[in-house]
């Protein structure tokens, strides 16, 4: 009697195909994750700038000074805010620094308050197009 033995386990070719598929999936997923983390980190700057809108405009209107009000948050995990200008135009600029993603380190996001303008707030950013929020 000639009985054939049943195959057990995977062949080398099958294992190589699985490794190749995992490599292709990783090649797609890693850049997407990198963009996602950069967007999340960039949102911190806009969140801190947005939180300064009311206190900064009140300080300019009431005191005539373009400075961060007492107790205002001007530093974050991924950068810090510098406020410059005078009563005609006040600019709050968030500069991204380490440990932020390499895609955004050195980039800036600025919020400008111009009391005399019809729309007193304007936004500008040097963030890459895929990372910068649509609101700016």
Short mmCIF file of C-alpha atoms in Angstrom, two decimals:
data_model
loop_
_atom_site.label_atom_id
_atom_site.label_comp_id
_atom_site.label_asym_id
_atom_site.label_seq_id
_atom_site.Cartn_x
_atom_site.Cartn_y
_atom_site.Cartn_z
CA UNK A 1 0.00 0.00 0.00
CA UNK A 2 1.22 3.36 -1.00
CA UNK A 3 -0.13 6.04 1.33
CA UNK A 4 0.70 9.66 0.85
CA UNK A 5 1.49 11.78 3.84
CA UNK A 6 -0.69 14.90 4.35
CA UNK A 7 1.10 18.22 4.07
CA UNK A 8 1.73 20.04 7.34
CA UNK A 9 2.57 23.74 7.67
CA UNK A 10 3.28 26.30 4.97
CA UNK A 11 5.68 26.11 2.08
CA UNK A 12 8.49 28.61 1.70
CA UNK A 13 6.74 30.27 -1.26
CA UNK A 14 3.56 30.81 0.75
CA UNK A 15 5.53 32.41 3.58
CA UNK A 16 7.39 34.68 1.14
CA UNK A 17 4.08 35.84 -0.36
CA UNK A 18 2.75 36.70 3.11
CA UNK A 19 5.91 38.68 3.93
CA UNK A 20 5.63 40.57 0.63
CA UNK A 21 1.98 41.46 1.33
CA UNK A 22 2.87 42.72 4.81
CA UNK A 23 5.67 44.82 3.30
CA UNK A 24 3.31 46.41 0.78
CA UNK A 25 0.76 47.22 3.48
CA UNK A 26 3.47 48.76 5.68
CA UNK A 27 4.74 50.87 2.77
CA UNK A 28 1.25 52.36 2.44
CA UNK A 29 0.41 52.67 6.14
CA UNK A 30 3.59 54.30 7.49
CA UNK A 31 3.41 57.52 5.39
CA UNK A 32 -0.32 57.82 6.09
CA UNK A 33 0.33 57.52 9.83
CA UNK A 34 3.14 60.07 9.59
CA UNK A 35 0.79 62.60 7.93
CA UNK A 36 -1.87 61.89 10.53
CA UNK A 37 0.49 62.57 13.46
CA UNK A 38 1.77 65.78 11.83
CA UNK A 39 -1.84 67.01 11.38
CA UNK A 40 -2.64 66.20 15.00
CA UNK A 41 0.46 68.04 16.22
CA UNK A 42 -0.27 71.04 13.98
CA UNK A 43 -3.73 71.33 15.46
CA UNK A 44 -2.17 72.18 18.83
CA UNK A 45 -0.83 75.46 17.48
CA UNK A 46 -4.21 76.46 16.05
CA UNK A 47 -5.95 75.46 19.26
CA UNK A 48 -3.63 77.62 21.38
CA UNK A 49 -3.93 80.54 18.95
CA UNK A 50 -7.71 80.25 18.92
CA UNK A 51 -7.73 80.32 22.72
CA UNK A 52 -5.92 83.68 22.62
CA UNK A 53 -8.47 85.41 20.38
CA UNK A 54 -10.77 86.77 23.08
CA UNK A 55 -8.18 87.70 25.73
CA UNK A 56 -5.83 89.25 23.15
CA UNK A 57 -8.52 91.38 21.49
CA UNK A 58 -9.84 92.48 24.89
CA UNK A 59 -6.31 93.42 25.99
CA UNK A 60 -5.71 95.47 22.81
CA UNK A 61 -9.11 97.17 23.00
CA UNK A 62 -9.07 97.88 26.75
CA UNK A 63 -5.38 98.53 27.49
CA UNK A 64 -4.01 99.50 24.10
CA UNK A 65 -1.25 96.90 24.38
CA UNK A 66 -0.43 93.98 22.15
CA UNK A 67 0.69 91.49 24.77
CA UNK A 68 -0.40 88.18 26.17
CA UNK A 69 -2.87 88.70 28.98
CA UNK A 70 -1.96 87.40 32.42
CA UNK A 71 -2.55 83.66 32.64
CA UNK A 72 -2.71 83.14 28.86
CA UNK A 73 -1.27 79.85 27.61
CA UNK A 74 1.58 80.66 25.22
CA UNK A 75 3.52 77.38 25.23
CA UNK A 76 2.51 73.92 24.16
CA UNK A 77 4.04 70.49 23.75
CA UNK A 78 5.00 71.17 20.12
CA UNK A 79 5.96 74.86 20.19
CA UNK A 80 5.37 78.31 21.61
CA UNK A 81 3.54 81.54 20.79
CA UNK A 82 5.28 84.89 20.37
CA UNK A 83 3.09 88.00 20.30
CA UNK A 84 4.24 91.10 18.40
CA UNK A 85 2.73 94.30 17.07
CA UNK A 86 0.88 97.33 18.35
CA UNK A 87 -2.72 98.51 18.62
CA UNK A 88 -3.15 98.73 14.82
CA UNK A 89 -2.20 95.07 14.20
CA UNK A 90 -1.35 92.42 16.74
CA UNK A 91 0.21 89.14 15.55
CA UNK A 92 0.35 85.92 17.59
CA UNK A 93 2.75 83.46 15.94
CA UNK A 94 3.05 79.79 16.93
CA UNK A 95 6.39 78.24 15.93
CA UNK A 96 6.56 74.44 15.84
CA UNK A 97 9.57 72.84 17.54
CA UNK A 98 10.75 69.42 18.75
CA UNK A 99 9.29 66.93 19.62
CA UNK A 100 6.93 67.75 16.72
CA UNK A 101 7.05 65.80 13.48
CA UNK A 102 9.99 66.65 11.21
CA UNK A 103 7.41 67.73 8.61
CA UNK A 104 6.35 70.72 10.73
CA UNK A 105 9.42 71.68 12.81
CA UNK A 106 10.28 75.30 12.04
CA UNK A 107 6.90 76.02 10.41
CA UNK A 108 4.74 78.82 11.79
CA UNK A 109 1.05 79.56 12.16
CA UNK A 110 0.05 83.18 12.75
CA UNK A 111 -3.17 84.82 13.82
CA UNK A 112 -3.40 88.57 13.16
CA UNK A 113 -5.81 90.90 14.95
CA UNK A 114 -6.52 94.19 13.15
CA UNK A 115 -9.18 96.08 15.16
CA UNK A 116 -10.02 98.56 12.37
CA UNK A 117 -10.69 95.86 9.74
CA UNK A 118 -14.16 94.61 8.81
CA UNK A 119 -12.98 91.07 9.58
CA UNK A 120 -10.48 91.70 12.40
CA UNK A 121 -8.96 88.20 12.48
CA UNK A 122 -6.83 86.66 9.74
CA UNK A 123 -4.79 83.48 9.66
CA UNK A 124 -1.59 82.54 7.85
CA UNK A 125 0.60 79.45 8.05
CA UNK A 126 3.75 78.03 6.51
CA UNK A 127 2.60 74.45 7.15
CA UNK A 128 2.60 72.10 4.13
CA UNK A 129 -0.68 72.03 2.20
CA UNK A 130 -1.67 68.54 3.30
CA UNK A 131 -1.18 69.38 6.96
CA UNK A 132 -2.54 72.93 7.19
CA UNK A 133 -6.21 72.98 8.27
CA UNK A 134 -8.78 74.28 5.79
CA UNK A 135 -9.78 77.01 8.24
CA UNK A 136 -6.47 78.81 7.69
#
